[in-house]
Coordinates of C-alpha atoms and ligand atoms in Angstrom, one line a residue:
X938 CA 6.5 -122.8 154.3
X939 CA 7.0 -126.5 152.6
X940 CA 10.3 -128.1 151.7
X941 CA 10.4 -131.1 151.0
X942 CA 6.3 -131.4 149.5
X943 CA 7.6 -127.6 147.8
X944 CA 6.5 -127.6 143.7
X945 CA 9.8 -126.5 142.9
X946 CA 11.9 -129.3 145.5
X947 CA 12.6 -132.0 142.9
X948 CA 14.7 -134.0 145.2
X949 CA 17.4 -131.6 145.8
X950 CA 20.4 -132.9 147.6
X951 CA 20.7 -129.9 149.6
X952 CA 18.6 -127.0 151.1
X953 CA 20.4 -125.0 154.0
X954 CA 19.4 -121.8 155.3
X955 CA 21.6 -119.8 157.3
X956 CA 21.2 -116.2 159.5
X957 CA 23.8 -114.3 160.5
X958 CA 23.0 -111.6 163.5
X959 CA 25.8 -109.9 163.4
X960 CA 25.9 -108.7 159.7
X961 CA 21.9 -109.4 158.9
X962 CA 22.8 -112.0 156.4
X963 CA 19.7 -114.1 155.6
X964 CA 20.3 -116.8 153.0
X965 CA 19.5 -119.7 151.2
X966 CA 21.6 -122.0 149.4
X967 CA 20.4 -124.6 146.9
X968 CA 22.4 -127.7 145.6
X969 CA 20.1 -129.5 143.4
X970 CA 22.3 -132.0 142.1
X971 CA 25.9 -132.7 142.3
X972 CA 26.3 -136.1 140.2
X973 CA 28.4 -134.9 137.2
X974 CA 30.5 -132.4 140.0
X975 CA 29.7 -129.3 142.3
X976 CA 26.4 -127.6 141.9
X977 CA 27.8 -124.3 140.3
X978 CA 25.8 -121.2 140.4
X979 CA 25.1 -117.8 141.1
X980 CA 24.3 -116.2 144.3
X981 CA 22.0 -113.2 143.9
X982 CA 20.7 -110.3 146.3
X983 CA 17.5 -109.5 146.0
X984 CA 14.8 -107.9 148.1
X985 CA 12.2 -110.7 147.9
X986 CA 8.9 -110.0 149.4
X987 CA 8.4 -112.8 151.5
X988 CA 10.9 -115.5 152.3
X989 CA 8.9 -118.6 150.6
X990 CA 9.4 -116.2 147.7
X991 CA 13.0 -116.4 148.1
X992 CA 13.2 -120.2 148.4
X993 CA 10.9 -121.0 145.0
X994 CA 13.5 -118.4 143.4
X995 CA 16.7 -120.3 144.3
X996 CA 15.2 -123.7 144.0
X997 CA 14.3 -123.3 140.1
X998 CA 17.7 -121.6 139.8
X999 CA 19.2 -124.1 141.1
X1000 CA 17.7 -127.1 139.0
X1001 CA 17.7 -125.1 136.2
X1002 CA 21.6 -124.9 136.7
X1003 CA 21.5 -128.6 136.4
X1004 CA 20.0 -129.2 133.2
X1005 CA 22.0 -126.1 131.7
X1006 CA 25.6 -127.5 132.6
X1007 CA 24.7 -131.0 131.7
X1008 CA 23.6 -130.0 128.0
X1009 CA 26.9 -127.6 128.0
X1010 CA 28.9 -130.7 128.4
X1011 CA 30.3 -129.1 131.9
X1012 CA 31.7 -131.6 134.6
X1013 CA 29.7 -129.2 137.2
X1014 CA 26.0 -130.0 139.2
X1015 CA 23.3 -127.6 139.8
X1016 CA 23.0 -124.9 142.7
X1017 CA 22.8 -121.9 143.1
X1018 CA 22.3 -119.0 146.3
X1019 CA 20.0 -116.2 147.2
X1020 CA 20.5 -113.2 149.7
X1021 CA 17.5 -111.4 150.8
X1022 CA 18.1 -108.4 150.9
X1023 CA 18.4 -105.0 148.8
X1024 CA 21.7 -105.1 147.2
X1025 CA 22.1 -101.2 147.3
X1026 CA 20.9 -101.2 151.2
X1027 CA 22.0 -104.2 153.0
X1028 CA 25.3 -105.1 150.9
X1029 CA 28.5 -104.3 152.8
X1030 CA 31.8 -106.7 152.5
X1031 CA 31.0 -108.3 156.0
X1032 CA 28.1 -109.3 154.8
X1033 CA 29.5 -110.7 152.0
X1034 CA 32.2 -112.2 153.8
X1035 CA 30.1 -113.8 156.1
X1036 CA 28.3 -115.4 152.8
X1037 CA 31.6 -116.9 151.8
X1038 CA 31.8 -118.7 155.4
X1039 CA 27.6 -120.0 154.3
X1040 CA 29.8 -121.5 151.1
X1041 CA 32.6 -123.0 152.6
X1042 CA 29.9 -124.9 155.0
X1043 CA 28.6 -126.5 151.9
X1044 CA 32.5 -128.1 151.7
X1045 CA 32.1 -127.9 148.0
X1046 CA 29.1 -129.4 147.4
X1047 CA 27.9 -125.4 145.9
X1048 CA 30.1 -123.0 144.2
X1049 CA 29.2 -119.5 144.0
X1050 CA 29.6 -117.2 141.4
X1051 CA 28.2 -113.8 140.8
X1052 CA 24.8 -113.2 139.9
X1053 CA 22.0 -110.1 139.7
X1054 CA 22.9 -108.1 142.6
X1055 CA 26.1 -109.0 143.5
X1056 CA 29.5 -108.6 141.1
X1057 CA 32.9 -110.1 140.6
X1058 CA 34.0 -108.0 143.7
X1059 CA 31.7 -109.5 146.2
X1060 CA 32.5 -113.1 144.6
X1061 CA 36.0 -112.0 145.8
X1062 CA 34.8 -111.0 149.6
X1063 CA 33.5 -114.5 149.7
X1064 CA 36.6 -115.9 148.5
X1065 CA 38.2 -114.4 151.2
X1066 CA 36.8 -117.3 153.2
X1067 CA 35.8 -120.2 151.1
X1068 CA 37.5 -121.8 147.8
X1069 CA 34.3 -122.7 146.7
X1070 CA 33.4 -119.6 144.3
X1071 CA 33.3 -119.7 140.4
X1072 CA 33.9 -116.7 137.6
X1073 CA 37.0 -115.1 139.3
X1074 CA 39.5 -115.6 135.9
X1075 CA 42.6 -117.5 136.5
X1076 CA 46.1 -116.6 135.3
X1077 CA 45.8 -118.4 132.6
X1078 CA 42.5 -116.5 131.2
X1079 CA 44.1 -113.4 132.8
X1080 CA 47.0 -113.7 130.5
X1081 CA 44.8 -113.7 127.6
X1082 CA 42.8 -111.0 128.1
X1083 CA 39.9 -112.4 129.7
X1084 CA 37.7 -110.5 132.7
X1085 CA 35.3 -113.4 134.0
X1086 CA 32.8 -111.3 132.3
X1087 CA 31.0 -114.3 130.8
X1088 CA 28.8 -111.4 128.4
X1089 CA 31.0 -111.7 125.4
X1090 CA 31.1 -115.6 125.3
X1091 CA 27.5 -115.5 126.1
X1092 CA 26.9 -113.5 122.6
X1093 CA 29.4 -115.6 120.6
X1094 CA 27.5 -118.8 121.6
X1095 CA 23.7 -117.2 121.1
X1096 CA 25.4 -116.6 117.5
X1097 CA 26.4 -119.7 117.0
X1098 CA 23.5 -121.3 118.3
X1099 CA 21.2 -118.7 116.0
X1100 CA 23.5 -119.5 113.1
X1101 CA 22.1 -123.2 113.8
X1102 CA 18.4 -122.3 114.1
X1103 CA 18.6 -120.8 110.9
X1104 CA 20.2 -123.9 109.3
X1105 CA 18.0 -125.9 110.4
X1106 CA 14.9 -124.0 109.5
X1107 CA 15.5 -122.3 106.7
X1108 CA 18.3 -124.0 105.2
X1109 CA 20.3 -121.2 104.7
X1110 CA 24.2 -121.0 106.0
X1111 CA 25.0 -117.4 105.0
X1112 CA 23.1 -114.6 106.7
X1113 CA 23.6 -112.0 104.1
X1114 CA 20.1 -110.3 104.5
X1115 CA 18.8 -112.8 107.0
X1116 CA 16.4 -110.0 109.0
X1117 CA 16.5 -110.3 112.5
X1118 CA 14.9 -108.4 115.5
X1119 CA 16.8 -107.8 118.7
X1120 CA 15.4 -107.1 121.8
X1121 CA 17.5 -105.7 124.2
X1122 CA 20.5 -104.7 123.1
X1123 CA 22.6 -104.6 126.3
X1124 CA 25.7 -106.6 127.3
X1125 CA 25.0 -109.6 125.0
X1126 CA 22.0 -108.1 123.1
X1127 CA 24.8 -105.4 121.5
X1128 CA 27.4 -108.0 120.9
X1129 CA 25.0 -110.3 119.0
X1130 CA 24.2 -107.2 116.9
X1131 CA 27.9 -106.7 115.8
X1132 CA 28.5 -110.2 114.8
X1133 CA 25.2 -111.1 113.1
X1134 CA 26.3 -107.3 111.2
X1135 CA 29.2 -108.4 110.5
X1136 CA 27.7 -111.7 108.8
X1137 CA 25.8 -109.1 106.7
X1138 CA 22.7 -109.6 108.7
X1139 CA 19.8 -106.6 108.7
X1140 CA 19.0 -105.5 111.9
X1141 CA 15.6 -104.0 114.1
X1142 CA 16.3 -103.2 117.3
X1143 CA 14.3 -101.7 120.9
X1144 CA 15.7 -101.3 124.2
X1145 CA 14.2 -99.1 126.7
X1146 CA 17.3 -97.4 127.2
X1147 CA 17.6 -95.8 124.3
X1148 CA 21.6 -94.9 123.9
X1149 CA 21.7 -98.6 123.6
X1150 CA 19.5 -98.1 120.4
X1151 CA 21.5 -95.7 119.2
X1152 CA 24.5 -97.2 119.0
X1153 CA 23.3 -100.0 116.9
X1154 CA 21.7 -97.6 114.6
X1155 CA 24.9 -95.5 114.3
X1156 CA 27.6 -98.7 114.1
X1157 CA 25.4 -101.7 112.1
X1158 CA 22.9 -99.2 110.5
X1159 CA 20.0 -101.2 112.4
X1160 CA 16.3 -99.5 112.3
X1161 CA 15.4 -98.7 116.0
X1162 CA 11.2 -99.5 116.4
X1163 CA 9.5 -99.0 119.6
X1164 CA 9.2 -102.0 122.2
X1165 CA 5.9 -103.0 121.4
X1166 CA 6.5 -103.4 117.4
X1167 CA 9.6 -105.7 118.0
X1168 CA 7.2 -109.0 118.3
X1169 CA 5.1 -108.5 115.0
X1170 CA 8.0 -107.5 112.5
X1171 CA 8.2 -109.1 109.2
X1172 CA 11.8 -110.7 109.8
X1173 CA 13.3 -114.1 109.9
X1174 CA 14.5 -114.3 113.3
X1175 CA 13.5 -113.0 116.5
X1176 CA 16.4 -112.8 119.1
X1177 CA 15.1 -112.1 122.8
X1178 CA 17.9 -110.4 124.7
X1179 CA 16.8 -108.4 127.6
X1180 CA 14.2 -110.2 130.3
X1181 CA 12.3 -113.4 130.8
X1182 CA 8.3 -114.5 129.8
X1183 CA 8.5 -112.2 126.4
X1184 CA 6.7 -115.9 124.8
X1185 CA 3.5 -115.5 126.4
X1186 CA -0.6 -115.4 125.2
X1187 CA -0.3 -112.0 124.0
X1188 CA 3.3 -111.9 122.5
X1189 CA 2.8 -115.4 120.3
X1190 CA 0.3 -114.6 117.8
X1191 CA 2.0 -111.8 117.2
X1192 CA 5.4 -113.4 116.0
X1193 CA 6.2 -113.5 112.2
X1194 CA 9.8 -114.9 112.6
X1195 CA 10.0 -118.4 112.0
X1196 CA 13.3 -118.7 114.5
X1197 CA 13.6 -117.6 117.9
X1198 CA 17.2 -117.4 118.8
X1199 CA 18.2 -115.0 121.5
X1200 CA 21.0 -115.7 125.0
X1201 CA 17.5 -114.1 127.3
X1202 CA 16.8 -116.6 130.4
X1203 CA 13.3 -118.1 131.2
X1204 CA 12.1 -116.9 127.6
X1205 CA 8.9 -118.8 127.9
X1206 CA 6.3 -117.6 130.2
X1207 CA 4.8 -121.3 130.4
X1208 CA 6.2 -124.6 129.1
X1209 CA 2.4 -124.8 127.3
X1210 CA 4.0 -121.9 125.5
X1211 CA 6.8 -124.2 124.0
X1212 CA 4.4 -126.0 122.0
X1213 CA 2.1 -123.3 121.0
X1214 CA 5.3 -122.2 119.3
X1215 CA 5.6 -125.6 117.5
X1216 CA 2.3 -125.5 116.6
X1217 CA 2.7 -122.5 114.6
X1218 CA 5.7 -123.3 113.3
X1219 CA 8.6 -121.3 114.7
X1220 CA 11.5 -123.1 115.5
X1221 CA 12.3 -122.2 119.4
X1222 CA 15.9 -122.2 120.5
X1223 CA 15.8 -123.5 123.9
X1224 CA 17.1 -120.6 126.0
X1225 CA 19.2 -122.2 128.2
X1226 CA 20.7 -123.9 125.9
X1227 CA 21.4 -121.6 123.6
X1228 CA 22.6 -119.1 126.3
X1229 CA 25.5 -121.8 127.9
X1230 CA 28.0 -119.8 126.5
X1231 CA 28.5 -118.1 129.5
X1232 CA 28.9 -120.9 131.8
X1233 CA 31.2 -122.7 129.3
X1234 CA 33.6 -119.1 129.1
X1235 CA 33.8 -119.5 133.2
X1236 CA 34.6 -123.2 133.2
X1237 CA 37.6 -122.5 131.3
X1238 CA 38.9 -119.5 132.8
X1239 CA 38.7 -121.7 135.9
X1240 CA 40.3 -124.7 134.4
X1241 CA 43.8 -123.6 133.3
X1242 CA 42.6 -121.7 130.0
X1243 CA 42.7 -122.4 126.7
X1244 CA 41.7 -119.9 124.3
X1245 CA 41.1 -122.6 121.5
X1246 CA 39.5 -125.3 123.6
X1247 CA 37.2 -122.8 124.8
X1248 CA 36.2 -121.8 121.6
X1249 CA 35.3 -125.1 120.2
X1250 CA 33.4 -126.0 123.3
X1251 CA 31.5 -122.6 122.7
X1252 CA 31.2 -124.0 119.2
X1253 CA 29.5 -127.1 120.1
X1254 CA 26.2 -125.2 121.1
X1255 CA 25.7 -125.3 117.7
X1256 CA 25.6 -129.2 117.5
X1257 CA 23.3 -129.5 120.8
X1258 CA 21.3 -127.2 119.4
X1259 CA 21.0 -128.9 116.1
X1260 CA 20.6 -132.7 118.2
X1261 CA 17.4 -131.2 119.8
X1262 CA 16.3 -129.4 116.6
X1263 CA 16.2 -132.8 114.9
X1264 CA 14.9 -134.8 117.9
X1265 CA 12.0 -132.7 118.3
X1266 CA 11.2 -132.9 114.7
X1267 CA 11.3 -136.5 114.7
X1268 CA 9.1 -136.6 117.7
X1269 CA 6.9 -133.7 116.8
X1270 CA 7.5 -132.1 120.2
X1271 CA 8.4 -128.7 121.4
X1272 CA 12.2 -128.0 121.5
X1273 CA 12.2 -127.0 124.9
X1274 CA 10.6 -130.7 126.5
X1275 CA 13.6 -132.2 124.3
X1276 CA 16.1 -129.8 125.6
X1277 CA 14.9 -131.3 129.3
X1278 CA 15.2 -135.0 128.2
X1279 CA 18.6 -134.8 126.6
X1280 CA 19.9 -133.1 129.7
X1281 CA 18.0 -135.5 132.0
X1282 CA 19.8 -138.8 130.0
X1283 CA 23.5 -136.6 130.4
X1284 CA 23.1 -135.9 134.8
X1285 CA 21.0 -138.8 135.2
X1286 CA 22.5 -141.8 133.6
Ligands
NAD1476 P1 21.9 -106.3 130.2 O1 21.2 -105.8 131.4 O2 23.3 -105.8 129.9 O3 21.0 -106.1 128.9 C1 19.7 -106.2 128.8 C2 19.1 -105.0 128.0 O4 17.7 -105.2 127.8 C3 19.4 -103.7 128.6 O5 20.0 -102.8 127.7 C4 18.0 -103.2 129.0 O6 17.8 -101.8 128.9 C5 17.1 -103.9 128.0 N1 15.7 -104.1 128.4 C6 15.2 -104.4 129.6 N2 13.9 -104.5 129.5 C7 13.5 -104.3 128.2 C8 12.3 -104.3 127.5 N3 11.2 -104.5 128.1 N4 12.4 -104.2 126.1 C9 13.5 -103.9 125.5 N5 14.7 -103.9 126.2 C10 14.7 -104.1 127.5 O7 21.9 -107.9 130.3 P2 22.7 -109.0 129.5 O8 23.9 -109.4 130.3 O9 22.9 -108.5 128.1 O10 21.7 -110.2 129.5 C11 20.6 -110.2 128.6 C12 19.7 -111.4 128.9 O11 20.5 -112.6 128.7 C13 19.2 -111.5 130.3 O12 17.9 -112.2 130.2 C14 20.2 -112.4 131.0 O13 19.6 -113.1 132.1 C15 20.5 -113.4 129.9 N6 21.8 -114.0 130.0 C16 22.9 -113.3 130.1 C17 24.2 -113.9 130.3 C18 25.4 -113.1 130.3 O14 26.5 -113.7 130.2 N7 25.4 -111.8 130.5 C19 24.2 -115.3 130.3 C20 23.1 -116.1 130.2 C21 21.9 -115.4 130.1

């Protein structure tokens, strides 16, 4: 297994690896880049087949940290953690506690936060021996009512930033009947839902778990369709919400929206897929931009919280989004090869 020649390495600062017999921990942490301040990221448990497997997961998690906390305006790096392991068989709070003592060897350079696989109460195992973890709220956000569940700021920014797309391409500020298609309608998928109803938006949704259907039928009146009908719907925007690569070969052609706006991760199955977009038209929120929200919410409730600085920094996705809207236009590239330069010029300069 390569390091250094890896596809993914992009001359990361720091690659450790650490085993601990005595609890079974086997781990990798990633800190690709540290020059606007510590690599923040998740650490997640998952049962990877093979360990190279494992270290091409956290190394494209990690840089991808980077550029997504640069274009959020953060003061933080890039990094980010993987366990292998299956969370519901090998988890216990040694185990965890024993990752805390992997962080605190980094001395800052990666802080952890929580991740798929692990929650808020195995960041706080860790934190029983390290400083270095993210998302646990402070008083500050505790006094005003905030969880470090980052879900609900995720949804507010993915409405802002949808609220932009749709400027942008359709010239239109008010969403009254603006038809959109969510899918995925989960954590942030749901919350989107409520405020784009609210706006007086009309709503298709699919989930495959289908209470989470229901509830949107029952509390925006949305029309539920199956999970293969969500891509070719007559609608104005299409809002991914639920898992990565959904913009693929088969899926593209498909799409009638002319906006894709939605808080899911790795959207595009390929970066070719960015452009195939552009060249039919749609204008492609950048996912990771788009979905900051998140990482913005646990800055602040880690920063001494303010409820209104947080929201206008949630509010600027809207602008960033807008910036690479208007670069890519001029340039007549995809969205997603601007969102990369802009946050190249902000952690590289
Ligand atoms: P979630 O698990 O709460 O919701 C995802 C929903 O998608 C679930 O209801 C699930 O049943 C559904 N789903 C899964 N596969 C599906 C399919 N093939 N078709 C339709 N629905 C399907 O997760 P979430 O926290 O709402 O996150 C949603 C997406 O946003 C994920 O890609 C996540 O990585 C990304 N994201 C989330 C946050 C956050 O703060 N939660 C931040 C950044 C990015």
């Amino acid at each position: 297994m390569s390091v250094f020649s890896h596809p993914e390495y992009d001359a990361h600062e720091h690659v450790a690896f650490h085993q601990d017999p005595v609890t079974g921990l086997k781990a990798i942490i990633a800190v690709h880049s540290t020059r606007l301040g510590p690599g923040l990221g998740g650490c997640r448990m998952w049962p990877y087949a093979s360990d190279a497997e494992a270290l091409t997961d956290v190394l494209r998690l990690s840089r991808g940290m980077t550029y997504k906390a640069a274009l959020a305006g953060l003061p933080q790096g890039g990094g980010k953690s993987v366990i292998l392991g299956d969370p519901r068989k090998h988890k216990t709070p040694e185990l965890m506690r024993a990752m805390g003592r992997f962080v605190n060897n980094l001395g800052g350079a990666y802080i952890a936060a929580e991740d798929s696989g692990t929650s808020v109460a195995d960041v706080r195992l860790m934190a029983e021996a390290t400083a270095h973890v993210g998302g646990l709220a402070d008083a500050h956000a505790q006094a005003a009512g905030r969880s470090g569940d980052p879900s609900p700021a995720t949804a507010y920014g993915a409405f802002v930033g949808l609220k932009a797309a749709v400027k942008f391409q359709l010239g239109r500020t008010d969403l009254k009947g603006l038809k959109v298609a969510i899918q995925g309608v989960g954590n942030v998928g749901y919350r989107l839902a409520k405020y784009l109803h609210e706006a007086g938006a009309q709503l298709w949704v699919t989930d495959i778990h289908y209470p989470a259907v229901e509830r949107c039928v029952l509390e925006f009146g949305a029309t539920a369709v199956s999970m293969e009908r969500i891509f070719g719907l007559e609608v104005d925007v299409f809002a991914p919400c639920a898992l990565g690569a959904i913009l693929n070969d088969l899926t593209i052609p498909e799409i009638k929206a002319t906006v894709i706006a939605g808080a899911a991760n790795n959207q595009l199955l390929q970066a070719r897929h960015g452009q195939d977009l552009m060249e039919r038209g749609i204008l492609y929120a950048p996912d990771y931009a788009i979905n900051a929200g998140g990482i913005i919410e646990i800055f602040h409730e880690t920063h001494g919280y303010d409820e209104v600085k947080a929201k206008a920094h949630l509010d600027r996705i809207g602008d960033t989004l807008t910036a690479i809207f208007q670069r890519a236009r001029d340039q007549h590239r995809p969205t997603g090869a601007i969102a990369d330069r802009m946050a190249e010029e902000i952690f590289r300069r």
